[in-house]
mmCIF file of N, CA and C in Angstrom:
data_model
loop_
_atom_site.group_PDB
_atom_site.id
_atom_site.type_symbol
_atom_site.label_atom_id
_atom_site.label_comp_id
_atom_site.label_asym_id
_atom_site.label_seq_id
_atom_site.Cartn_x
_atom_site.Cartn_y
_atom_site.Cartn_z
ATOM 1 N N MET A 21 -2.967 -18.386 37.587
ATOM 2 C CA MET A 21 -1.715 -19.059 37.304
ATOM 3 C C MET A 21 -1.028 -18.465 36.080
ATOM 4 N N ASN A 22 -1.827 -18.066 35.111
ATOM 5 C CA ASN A 22 -1.295 -17.506 33.888
ATOM 6 C C ASN A 22 -0.565 -16.193 34.165
ATOM 7 N N SER A 23 -1.066 -15.364 35.113
ATOM 8 C CA SER A 23 -0.418 -14.089 35.424
ATOM 9 C C SER A 23 0.921 -14.305 36.127
ATOM 10 N N VAL A 24 1.055 -15.362 36.924
ATOM 11 C CA VAL A 24 2.325 -15.674 37.585
ATOM 12 C C VAL A 24 3.372 -16.051 36.539
ATOM 13 N N LEU A 25 2.977 -16.817 35.551
ATOM 14 C CA LEU A 25 3.887 -17.203 34.479
ATOM 15 C C LEU A 25 4.331 -15.980 33.687
ATOM 16 N N LYS A 26 3.412 -15.064 33.387
ATOM 17 C CA LYS A 26 3.751 -13.847 32.664
ATOM 18 C C LYS A 26 4.730 -12.998 33.468
ATOM 19 N N CYS A 27 4.515 -12.934 34.780
ATOM 20 C CA CYS A 27 5.395 -12.154 35.650
ATOM 21 C C CYS A 27 6.805 -12.730 35.649
ATOM 22 N N ARG A 28 6.930 -14.047 35.703
ATOM 23 C CA ARG A 28 8.247 -14.700 35.681
ATOM 24 C C ARG A 28 8.954 -14.464 34.350
ATOM 25 N N VAL A 29 8.210 -14.555 33.267
ATOM 26 C CA VAL A 29 8.780 -14.328 31.938
ATOM 27 C C VAL A 29 9.241 -12.878 31.815
ATOM 28 N N SER A 30 8.425 -11.943 32.272
ATOM 29 C CA SER A 30 8.790 -10.520 32.216
ATOM 30 C C SER A 30 10.028 -10.246 33.052
ATOM 31 N N ARG A 31 10.109 -10.871 34.206
ATOM 32 C CA ARG A 31 11.271 -10.668 35.082
ATOM 33 C C ARG A 31 12.541 -11.195 34.421
ATOM 34 N N ARG A 32 12.462 -12.331 33.776
ATOM 35 C CA ARG A 32 13.633 -12.886 33.090
ATOM 36 C C ARG A 32 14.100 -11.951 31.976
ATOM 37 N N TRP A 33 13.140 -11.392 31.231
ATOM 38 C CA TRP A 33 13.500 -10.458 30.154
ATOM 39 C C TRP A 33 14.155 -9.207 30.721
ATOM 40 N N LEU A 34 13.657 -8.722 31.851
ATOM 41 C CA LEU A 34 14.264 -7.544 32.487
ATOM 42 C C LEU A 34 15.688 -7.844 32.953
ATOM 43 N N GLU A 35 15.872 -9.011 33.540
ATOM 44 C CA GLU A 35 17.210 -9.387 33.994
ATOM 45 C C GLU A 35 18.174 -9.517 32.818
ATOM 46 N N LYS A 36 17.732 -10.119 31.731
ATOM 47 C CA LYS A 36 18.574 -10.226 30.537
ATOM 48 C C LYS A 36 18.875 -8.852 29.961
ATOM 49 N N GLY A 37 17.884 -7.981 29.928
ATOM 50 C CA GLY A 37 18.089 -6.619 29.433
ATOM 51 C C GLY A 37 19.072 -5.850 30.283
ATOM 52 N N GLN A 38 19.003 -6.055 31.607
ATOM 53 C CA GLN A 38 19.935 -5.386 32.511
ATOM 54 C C GLN A 38 21.359 -5.866 32.263
ATOM 55 N N LEU A 39 21.549 -7.160 32.093
ATOM 56 C CA LEU A 39 22.887 -7.691 31.816
ATOM 57 C C LEU A 39 23.426 -7.199 30.480
ATOM 58 N N ILE A 40 22.562 -7.130 29.474
ATOM 59 C CA ILE A 40 22.987 -6.627 28.162
ATOM 60 C C ILE A 40 23.357 -5.154 28.264
ATOM 61 N N GLY A 41 22.533 -4.379 28.958
ATOM 62 C CA GLY A 41 22.821 -2.955 29.144
ATOM 63 C C GLY A 41 24.119 -2.735 29.896
ATOM 64 N N GLN A 42 24.342 -3.528 30.941
ATOM 65 C CA GLN A 42 25.582 -3.434 31.710
ATOM 66 C C GLN A 42 26.775 -3.772 30.827
ATOM 67 N N SER A 43 26.653 -4.818 30.051
ATOM 68 C CA SER A 43 27.747 -5.225 29.173
ATOM 69 C C SER A 43 28.048 -4.160 28.123
ATOM 70 N N LEU A 44 27.005 -3.575 27.543
ATOM 71 C CA LEU A 44 27.202 -2.540 26.528
ATOM 72 C C LEU A 44 27.826 -1.284 27.120
ATOM 73 N N LEU A 45 27.405 -0.904 28.320
ATOM 74 C CA LEU A 45 27.984 0.266 28.981
ATOM 75 C C LEU A 45 29.468 0.047 29.248
ATOM 76 N N LEU A 46 29.805 -1.084 29.826
ATOM 77 C CA LEU A 46 31.210 -1.367 30.125
ATOM 78 C C LEU A 46 32.041 -1.496 28.845
ATOM 79 N N LEU A 47 31.482 -2.107 27.816
ATOM 80 C CA LEU A 47 32.188 -2.228 26.546
ATOM 81 C C LEU A 47 32.475 -0.849 25.959
ATOM 82 N N THR A 48 31.482 0.022 25.974
ATOM 83 C CA THR A 48 31.658 1.374 25.444
ATOM 84 C C THR A 48 32.727 2.130 26.220
ATOM 85 N N LEU A 49 32.658 2.080 27.550
ATOM 86 C CA LEU A 49 33.665 2.755 28.368
ATOM 87 C C LEU A 49 35.057 2.196 28.110
ATOM 88 N N ARG A 50 35.150 0.885 28.027
ATOM 89 C CA ARG A 50 36.460 0.265 27.795
ATOM 90 C C ARG A 50 37.030 0.658 26.442
ATOM 91 N N LEU A 51 36.209 0.643 25.403
ATOM 92 C CA LEU A 51 36.701 0.960 24.063
ATOM 93 C C LEU A 51 37.093 2.431 23.935
ATOM 94 N N VAL A 52 36.261 3.321 24.442
ATOM 95 C CA VAL A 52 36.548 4.756 24.315
ATOM 96 C C VAL A 52 37.777 5.135 25.120
ATOM 97 N N TYR A 53 37.771 4.830 26.401
ATOM 98 C CA TYR A 53 38.882 5.257 27.247
ATOM 99 C C TYR A 53 40.117 4.397 27.053
ATOM 100 N N GLY A 54 39.932 3.123 26.788
ATOM 101 C CA GLY A 54 41.086 2.282 26.475
ATOM 102 C C GLY A 54 41.793 2.758 25.223
ATOM 103 N N GLY A 55 41.006 3.130 24.212
ATOM 104 C CA GLY A 55 41.592 3.662 22.982
ATOM 105 C C GLY A 55 42.335 4.961 23.219
ATOM 106 N N GLN A 56 41.787 5.832 24.060
ATOM 107 C CA GLN A 56 42.462 7.089 24.364
ATOM 108 C C GLN A 56 43.774 6.846 25.109
ATOM 109 N N PHE A 57 43.751 5.947 26.067
ATOM 110 C CA PHE A 57 44.990 5.616 26.775
ATOM 111 C C PHE A 57 46.014 5.011 25.821
ATOM 112 N N LEU A 58 45.568 4.128 24.959
ATOM 113 C CA LEU A 58 46.462 3.509 23.987
ATOM 114 C C LEU A 58 47.124 4.576 23.112
ATOM 115 N N LEU A 59 46.342 5.519 22.621
ATOM 116 C CA LEU A 59 46.885 6.571 21.763
ATOM 117 C C LEU A 59 47.822 7.506 22.505
ATOM 118 N N THR A 60 47.464 7.925 23.714
ATOM 119 C CA THR A 60 48.348 8.832 24.443
ATOM 120 C C THR A 60 49.630 8.129 24.869
ATOM 121 N N GLY A 61 49.529 6.870 25.248
ATOM 122 C CA GLY A 61 50.733 6.111 25.586
ATOM 123 C C GLY A 61 51.644 5.941 24.382
ATOM 124 N N HIS A 62 51.048 5.655 23.243
ATOM 125 C CA HIS A 62 51.819 5.521 22.003
ATOM 126 C C HIS A 62 52.516 6.833 21.677
ATOM 127 N N GLY A 63 51.804 7.943 21.820
ATOM 128 C CA GLY A 63 52.399 9.252 21.564
ATOM 129 C C GLY A 63 53.576 9.543 22.471
ATOM 130 N N LYS A 64 53.457 9.170 23.737
ATOM 131 C CA LYS A 64 54.567 9.376 24.674
ATOM 132 C C LYS A 64 55.783 8.538 24.273
ATOM 133 N N LEU A 65 55.556 7.323 23.830
ATOM 134 C CA LEU A 65 56.670 6.450 23.456
ATOM 135 C C LEU A 65 57.300 6.854 22.128
ATOM 136 N N VAL A 66 56.490 7.287 21.180
ATOM 137 C CA VAL A 66 57.014 7.714 19.883
ATOM 138 C C VAL A 66 57.838 8.993 20.032
ATOM 139 N N HIS A 67 57.387 9.875 20.902
ATOM 140 C CA HIS A 67 58.082 11.139 21.142
ATOM 141 C C HIS A 67 58.730 11.112 22.529
ATOM 142 N N LEU A 68 59.493 10.072 22.785
ATOM 143 C CA LEU A 68 60.053 9.838 24.114
ATOM 144 C C LEU A 68 60.961 10.986 24.562
ATOM 145 N N GLU A 69 61.790 11.511 23.679
ATOM 146 C CA GLU A 69 62.703 12.592 24.071
ATOM 147 C C GLU A 69 61.919 13.840 24.474
ATOM 148 N N ARG A 70 60.892 14.166 23.720
ATOM 149 C CA ARG A 70 60.084 15.344 24.039
ATOM 150 C C ARG A 70 59.339 15.133 25.364
ATOM 151 N N THR A 71 58.794 13.930 25.558
ATOM 152 C CA THR A 71 58.094 13.627 26.804
ATOM 153 C C THR A 71 59.055 13.668 27.974
ATOM 154 N N ALA A 72 60.258 13.107 27.799
ATOM 155 C CA ALA A 72 61.261 13.125 28.864
ATOM 156 C C ALA A 72 61.682 14.561 29.185
ATOM 157 N N GLY A 73 61.799 15.405 28.168
ATOM 158 C CA GLY A 73 62.119 16.807 28.398
ATOM 159 C C GLY A 73 61.034 17.510 29.197
ATOM 160 N N PHE A 74 59.793 17.208 28.887
ATOM 161 C CA PHE A 74 58.666 17.773 29.641
ATOM 162 C C PHE A 74 58.716 17.311 31.082
ATOM 163 N N PHE A 75 58.972 16.014 31.285
ATOM 164 C CA PHE A 75 59.068 15.463 32.640
ATOM 165 C C PHE A 75 60.236 16.090 33.395
ATOM 166 N N ALA A 76 61.366 16.291 32.716
ATOM 167 C CA ALA A 76 62.529 16.918 33.359
ATOM 168 C C ALA A 76 62.187 18.341 33.793
ATOM 169 N N GLY A 77 61.447 19.061 32.964
ATOM 170 C CA GLY A 77 61.032 20.416 33.307
ATOM 171 C C GLY A 77 60.115 20.464 34.519
ATOM 172 N N LEU A 78 59.425 19.369 34.791
ATOM 173 C CA LEU A 78 58.563 19.280 35.968
ATOM 174 C C LEU A 78 59.328 18.854 37.214
ATOM 175 N N GLY A 79 60.607 18.508 37.017
ATOM 176 C CA GLY A 79 61.415 18.062 38.150
ATOM 177 C C GLY A 79 61.227 16.598 38.496
ATOM 178 N N ILE A 80 60.703 15.820 37.582
ATOM 179 C CA ILE A 80 60.499 14.386 37.817
ATOM 180 C C ILE A 80 61.853 13.694 37.668
ATOM 181 N N PRO A 81 62.270 12.912 38.668
ATOM 182 C CA PRO A 81 63.570 12.226 38.563
ATOM 183 C C PRO A 81 63.560 11.157 37.474
ATOM 184 N N THR A 82 64.716 10.863 36.937
ATOM 185 C CA THR A 82 64.908 9.902 35.829
ATOM 186 C C THR A 82 63.815 10.076 34.768
ATOM 187 N N PRO A 83 63.797 11.213 34.108
ATOM 188 C CA PRO A 83 62.680 11.525 33.203
ATOM 189 C C PRO A 83 62.538 10.575 32.020
ATOM 190 N N VAL A 84 63.645 10.069 31.483
ATOM 191 C CA VAL A 84 63.525 9.151 30.339
ATOM 192 C C VAL A 84 62.863 7.852 30.783
ATOM 193 N N PHE A 85 63.310 7.329 31.909
ATOM 194 C CA PHE A 85 62.709 6.100 32.435
ATOM 195 C C PHE A 85 61.236 6.314 32.761
ATOM 196 N N GLN A 86 60.931 7.428 33.432
ATOM 197 C CA GLN A 86 59.549 7.712 33.825
ATOM 198 C C GLN A 86 58.652 7.905 32.606
ATOM 199 N N ALA A 87 59.175 8.577 31.576
ATOM 200 C CA ALA A 87 58.387 8.783 30.356
ATOM 201 C C ALA A 87 58.087 7.447 29.683
ATOM 202 N N ALA A 88 59.095 6.581 29.615
ATOM 203 C CA ALA A 88 58.886 5.260 29.018
ATOM 204 C C ALA A 88 57.914 4.428 29.867
ATOM 205 N N LEU A 89 58.035 4.525 31.180
ATOM 206 C CA LEU A 89 57.155 3.774 32.073
ATOM 207 C C LEU A 89 55.701 4.240 31.919
ATOM 208 N N VAL A 90 55.497 5.550 31.960
ATOM 209 C CA VAL A 90 54.143 6.080 31.843
ATOM 210 C C VAL A 90 53.557 5.752 30.458
ATOM 211 N N GLY A 91 54.359 5.929 29.416
ATOM 212 C CA GLY A 91 53.892 5.601 28.072
ATOM 213 C C GLY A 91 53.522 4.128 27.948
ATOM 214 N N GLY A 92 54.349 3.269 28.515
ATOM 215 C CA GLY A 92 54.067 1.828 28.488
ATOM 216 C C GLY A 92 52.825 1.468 29.279
ATOM 217 N N VAL A 93 52.685 2.061 30.463
ATOM 218 C CA VAL A 93 51.505 1.798 31.294
ATOM 219 C C VAL A 93 50.239 2.222 30.548
ATOM 220 N N GLU A 94 50.285 3.427 29.944
ATOM 221 C CA GLU A 94 49.102 3.902 29.232
ATOM 222 C C GLU A 94 48.798 3.052 28.002
ATOM 223 N N MET A 95 49.837 2.690 27.269
ATOM 224 C CA MET A 95 49.617 1.915 26.050
ATOM 225 C C MET A 95 49.146 0.492 26.359
ATOM 226 N N ILE A 96 49.835 -0.188 27.243
ATOM 227 C CA ILE A 96 49.457 -1.566 27.589
ATOM 228 C C ILE A 96 48.133 -1.584 28.349
ATOM 229 N N GLY A 97 47.984 -0.660 29.305
ATOM 230 C CA GLY A 97 46.733 -0.584 30.057
ATOM 231 C C GLY A 97 45.550 -0.289 29.156
ATOM 232 N N GLY A 98 45.745 0.617 28.205
ATOM 233 C CA GLY A 98 44.674 0.926 27.257
ATOM 234 C C GLY A 98 44.310 -0.270 26.397
ATOM 235 N N ALA A 99 45.326 -0.994 25.936
ATOM 236 C CA ALA A 99 45.064 -2.187 25.125
ATOM 237 C C ALA A 99 44.324 -3.250 25.942
ATOM 238 N N LEU A 100 44.715 -3.408 27.210
ATOM 239 C CA LEU A 100 44.027 -4.378 28.074
ATOM 240 C C LEU A 100 42.573 -3.967 28.296
ATOM 241 N N LEU A 101 42.346 -2.669 28.513
ATOM 242 C CA LEU A 101 40.963 -2.208 28.683
ATOM 243 C C LEU A 101 40.145 -2.485 27.431
ATOM 244 N N MET A 102 40.709 -2.157 26.278
ATOM 245 C CA MET A 102 39.970 -2.375 25.026
ATOM 246 C C MET A 102 39.645 -3.848 24.814
ATOM 247 N N ALA A 103 40.588 -4.714 25.156
ATOM 248 C CA ALA A 103 40.384 -6.144 24.961
ATOM 249 C C ALA A 103 39.524 -6.768 26.060
ATOM 250 N N GLY A 104 39.319 -6.037 27.154
ATOM 251 C CA GLY A 104 38.544 -6.571 28.263
ATOM 252 C C GLY A 104 39.321 -7.579 29.088
ATOM 253 N N LEU A 105 40.633 -7.502 29.033
ATOM 254 C CA LEU A 105 41.494 -8.425 29.780
ATOM 255 C C LEU A 105 42.071 -7.724 31.005
ATOM 256 N N ALA A 106 41.924 -8.313 32.146
ATOM 257 C CA ALA A 106 42.489 -7.801 33.397
ATOM 258 C C ALA A 106 42.134 -6.331 33.597
ATOM 259 N N THR A 107 40.891 -5.971 33.326
ATOM 260 C CA THR A 107 40.498 -4.564 33.390
ATOM 261 C C THR A 107 40.629 -3.989 34.797
ATOM 262 N N ARG A 108 40.295 -4.762 35.797
ATOM 263 C CA ARG A 108 40.428 -4.271 37.180
ATOM 264 C C ARG A 108 41.881 -4.028 37.518
ATOM 265 N N LEU A 109 42.724 -4.934 37.110
ATOM 266 C CA LEU A 109 44.154 -4.784 37.366
ATOM 267 C C LEU A 109 44.743 -3.635 36.551
ATOM 268 N N ALA A 110 44.337 -3.497 35.312
ATOM 269 C CA ALA A 110 44.854 -2.433 34.442
ATOM 270 C C ALA A 110 44.427 -1.053 34.923
ATOM 271 N N ALA A 111 43.263 -0.952 35.539
ATOM 272 C CA ALA A 111 42.776 0.352 35.999
ATOM 273 C C ALA A 111 43.615 0.922 37.135
ATOM 274 N N VAL A 112 44.270 0.073 37.907
ATOM 275 C CA VAL A 112 45.050 0.563 39.053
ATOM 276 C C VAL A 112 46.248 1.411 38.616
ATOM 277 N N PRO A 113 47.176 0.895 37.777
ATOM 278 C CA PRO A 113 48.299 1.753 37.380
ATOM 279 C C PRO A 113 47.866 2.940 36.522
ATOM 280 N N LEU A 114 46.792 2.798 35.756
ATOM 281 C CA LEU A 114 46.293 3.928 34.980
ATOM 282 C C LEU A 114 45.784 5.034 35.902
ATOM 283 N N THR A 115 45.089 4.651 36.956
ATOM 284 C CA THR A 115 44.621 5.631 37.934
ATOM 285 C C THR A 115 45.793 6.317 38.604
ATOM 286 N N VAL A 116 46.806 5.549 38.961
ATOM 287 C CA VAL A 116 47.995 6.129 39.606
ATOM 288 C C VAL A 116 48.664 7.139 38.684
ATOM 289 N N THR A 117 48.808 6.818 37.401
ATOM 290 C CA THR A 117 49.449 7.760 36.485
ATOM 291 C C THR A 117 48.638 9.041 36.349
ATOM 292 N N MET A 118 47.312 8.950 36.376
ATOM 293 C CA MET A 118 46.494 10.156 36.273
ATOM 294 C C MET A 118 46.564 11.001 37.540
ATOM 295 N N VAL A 119 46.634 10.363 38.701
ATOM 296 C CA VAL A 119 46.791 11.103 39.960
ATOM 297 C C VAL A 119 48.146 11.815 39.965
ATOM 298 N N VAL A 120 49.193 11.115 39.543
ATOM 299 C CA VAL A 120 50.524 11.727 39.484
ATOM 300 C C VAL A 120 50.531 12.878 38.475
ATOM 301 N N ALA A 121 49.820 12.736 37.369
ATOM 302 C CA ALA A 121 49.736 13.827 36.386
ATOM 303 C C ALA A 121 49.128 15.070 37.026
ATOM 304 N N TYR A 122 48.101 14.878 37.811
ATOM 305 C CA TYR A 122 47.508 16.024 38.505
ATOM 306 C C TYR A 122 48.498 16.640 39.482
ATOM 307 N N LEU A 123 49.189 15.810 40.233
ATOM 308 C CA LEU A 123 50.070 16.322 41.281
ATOM 309 C C LEU A 123 51.351 16.943 40.739
ATOM 310 N N THR A 124 51.708 16.655 39.501
ATOM 311 C CA THR A 124 52.940 17.207 38.941
ATOM 312 C C THR A 124 52.647 18.233 37.851
ATOM 313 N N ALA A 125 52.149 17.800 36.742
ATOM 314 C CA ALA A 125 51.986 18.673 35.581
ATOM 315 C C ALA A 125 50.862 19.693 35.746
ATOM 316 N N HIS A 126 49.851 19.387 36.544
ATOM 317 C CA HIS A 126 48.678 20.256 36.617
ATOM 318 C C HIS A 126 48.431 20.826 38.007
ATOM 319 N N ARG A 127 49.412 20.710 38.899
ATOM 320 C CA ARG A 127 49.164 21.120 40.286
ATOM 321 C C ARG A 127 48.926 22.619 40.430
ATOM 322 N N ALA A 128 49.577 23.437 39.619
ATOM 323 C CA ALA A 128 49.442 24.888 39.765
ATOM 324 C C ALA A 128 48.033 25.368 39.432
ATOM 325 N N GLU A 129 47.425 24.773 38.401
ATOM 326 C CA GLU A 129 46.123 25.266 37.986
ATOM 327 C C GLU A 129 44.955 24.359 38.357
ATOM 328 N N ALA A 130 45.206 23.140 38.777
ATOM 329 C CA ALA A 130 44.114 22.186 38.987
ATOM 330 C C ALA A 130 43.404 22.337 40.319
ATOM 331 N N PHE A 131 44.066 22.887 41.299
ATOM 332 C CA PHE A 131 43.492 22.866 42.639
ATOM 333 C C PHE A 131 42.991 24.225 43.105
ATOM 334 N N ASN A 132 42.769 25.152 42.187
ATOM 335 C CA ASN A 132 42.233 26.464 42.547
ATOM 336 C C ASN A 132 40.726 26.409 42.769
ATOM 337 N N SER A 133 40.033 25.674 41.929
ATOM 338 C CA SER A 133 38.579 25.543 42.063
ATOM 339 C C SER A 133 38.153 24.220 41.428
ATOM 340 N N LEU A 134 36.917 23.859 41.656
ATOM 341 C CA LEU A 134 36.400 22.626 41.066
ATOM 342 C C LEU A 134 36.382 22.723 39.553
ATOM 343 N N ASP A 135 36.040 23.898 39.029
ATOM 344 C CA ASP A 135 36.029 24.088 37.584
ATOM 345 C C ASP A 135 37.435 23.923 37.001
ATOM 346 N N ASP A 136 38.440 24.458 37.693
ATOM 347 C CA ASP A 136 39.822 24.287 37.237
ATOM 348 C C ASP A 136 40.224 22.817 37.277
ATOM 349 N N PHE A 137 39.775 22.119 38.301
ATOM 350 C CA PHE A 137 40.115 20.699 38.453
ATOM 351 C C PHE A 137 39.534 19.875 37.309
ATOM 352 N N THR A 138 38.272 20.130 36.981
ATOM 353 C CA THR A 138 37.609 19.324 35.952
ATOM 354 C C THR A 138 37.973 19.737 34.532
ATOM 355 N N SER A 139 38.623 20.887 34.354
ATOM 356 C CA SER A 139 38.996 21.324 33.011
ATOM 357 C C SER A 139 40.395 20.866 32.597
ATOM 358 N N GLN A 140 41.096 20.162 33.457
ATOM 359 C CA GLN A 140 42.450 19.698 33.150
ATOM 360 C C GLN A 140 42.406 18.488 32.217
ATOM 361 N N ALA A 141 43.460 18.337 31.420
ATOM 362 C CA ALA A 141 43.524 17.245 30.431
ATOM 363 C C ALA A 141 43.388 15.856 31.042
ATOM 364 N N PRO A 142 44.001 15.564 32.211
ATOM 365 C CA PRO A 142 43.863 14.192 32.727
ATOM 366 C C PRO A 142 42.526 13.891 33.376
ATOM 367 N N TYR A 143 41.672 14.897 33.574
ATOM 368 C CA TYR A 143 40.417 14.662 34.298
ATOM 369 C C TYR A 143 39.546 13.576 33.680
ATOM 370 N N PRO A 144 39.251 13.602 32.369
ATOM 371 C CA PRO A 144 38.398 12.531 31.826
ATOM 372 C C PRO A 144 39.017 11.145 31.984
ATOM 373 N N PHE A 145 40.338 11.068 31.886
ATOM 374 C CA PHE A 145 41.008 9.779 32.044
ATOM 375 C C PHE A 145 40.924 9.294 33.490
ATOM 376 N N LEU A 146 41.172 10.207 34.426
ATOM 377 C CA LEU A 146 41.083 9.855 35.839
ATOM 378 C C LEU A 146 39.666 9.436 36.187
ATOM 379 N N LEU A 147 38.700 10.187 35.715
ATOM 380 C CA LEU A 147 37.300 9.861 35.966
ATOM 381 C C LEU A 147 36.946 8.489 35.382
ATOM 382 N N ALA A 148 37.420 8.218 34.177
ATOM 383 C CA ALA A 148 37.138 6.923 33.548
ATOM 384 C C ALA A 148 37.758 5.783 34.334
ATOM 385 N N CYS A 149 39.001 5.953 34.780
ATOM 386 C CA CYS A 149 39.655 4.896 35.567
ATOM 387 C C CYS A 149 38.900 4.628 36.859
ATOM 388 N N LEU A 150 38.530 5.701 37.532
ATOM 389 C CA LEU A 150 37.793 5.531 38.782
ATOM 390 C C LEU A 150 36.420 4.919 38.537
ATOM 391 N N LEU A 151 35.754 5.354 37.473
ATOM 392 C CA LEU A 151 34.441 4.812 37.141
ATOM 393 C C LEU A 151 34.530 3.336 36.767
ATOM 394 N N LEU A 152 35.503 2.992 35.933
ATOM 395 C CA LEU A 152 35.677 1.585 35.564
ATOM 396 C C LEU A 152 36.012 0.735 36.781
ATOM 397 N N SER A 153 36.866 1.246 37.651
ATOM 398 C CA SER A 153 37.221 0.509 38.867
ATOM 399 C C SER A 153 35.994 0.311 39.751
ATOM 400 N N LEU A 154 35.208 1.377 39.907
ATOM 401 C CA LEU A 154 34.001 1.295 40.732
ATOM 402 C C LEU A 154 32.984 0.337 40.143
ATOM 403 N N LEU A 155 32.737 0.451 38.847
ATOM 404 C CA LEU A 155 31.785 -0.448 38.191
ATOM 405 C C LEU A 155 32.246 -1.900 38.255
ATOM 406 N N ALA A 156 33.529 -2.108 38.016
ATOM 407 C CA ALA A 156 34.050 -3.472 38.048
ATOM 408 C C ALA A 156 33.968 -4.066 39.447
ATOM 409 N N ALA A 157 34.156 -3.234 40.446
ATOM 410 C CA ALA A 157 34.101 -3.739 41.820
ATOM 411 C C ALA A 157 32.665 -3.976 42.291
ATOM 412 N N CYS A 158 31.731 -3.159 41.835
ATOM 413 C CA CYS A 158 30.361 -3.218 42.342
ATOM 414 C C CYS A 158 29.428 -4.113 41.546
ATOM 415 N N LEU A 159 29.642 -4.170 40.241
ATOM 416 C CA LEU A 159 28.723 -4.934 39.410
ATOM 417 C C LEU A 159 29.190 -6.383 39.275
ATOM 418 N N PRO A 160 28.258 -7.301 39.265
ATOM 419 C CA PRO A 160 28.659 -8.684 39.022
ATOM 420 C C PRO A 160 29.122 -8.833 37.577
ATOM 421 N N SER A 161 30.053 -9.718 37.363
ATOM 422 C CA SER A 161 30.538 -9.917 36.000
ATOM 423 C C SER A 161 29.470 -10.615 35.178
ATOM 424 N N PRO A 162 29.253 -10.135 33.949
ATOM 425 C CA PRO A 162 28.251 -10.783 33.100
ATOM 426 C C PRO A 162 28.685 -12.173 32.727
ATOM 427 N N ARG A 163 27.741 -13.079 32.696
ATOM 428 C CA ARG A 163 28.088 -14.482 32.379
ATOM 429 C C ARG A 163 27.551 -14.855 31.046
#
């Protein structure tokens, strides 16, 4: 009987450790990538004319509006990720902006090889958004 009790106690500790590990992993991902999105979005908004000029050079329609939209999405989405608020919802527009970045700003060099694809500036952000979305969808929320 004593060994059954020890097994139950050990299992509870493992379950608690798993939840703590899951929480720490998600917290780290949210803080690192949320902070990066917040900073890049802020940079786009502070230098809106330069960002709009870059967007215009890519042939993106209404470049000032698009630059402000992307900067706002990155800044607000990053802040939401860092705060842990609506992370699943925030990951969707962030993922879309990273996919669009690949298809516009990085299309010439990103799709030549896998190495070219992974060496592009938006790759870590896109990977983080997809990873956060996948983790949030698959893992139960810690209670």
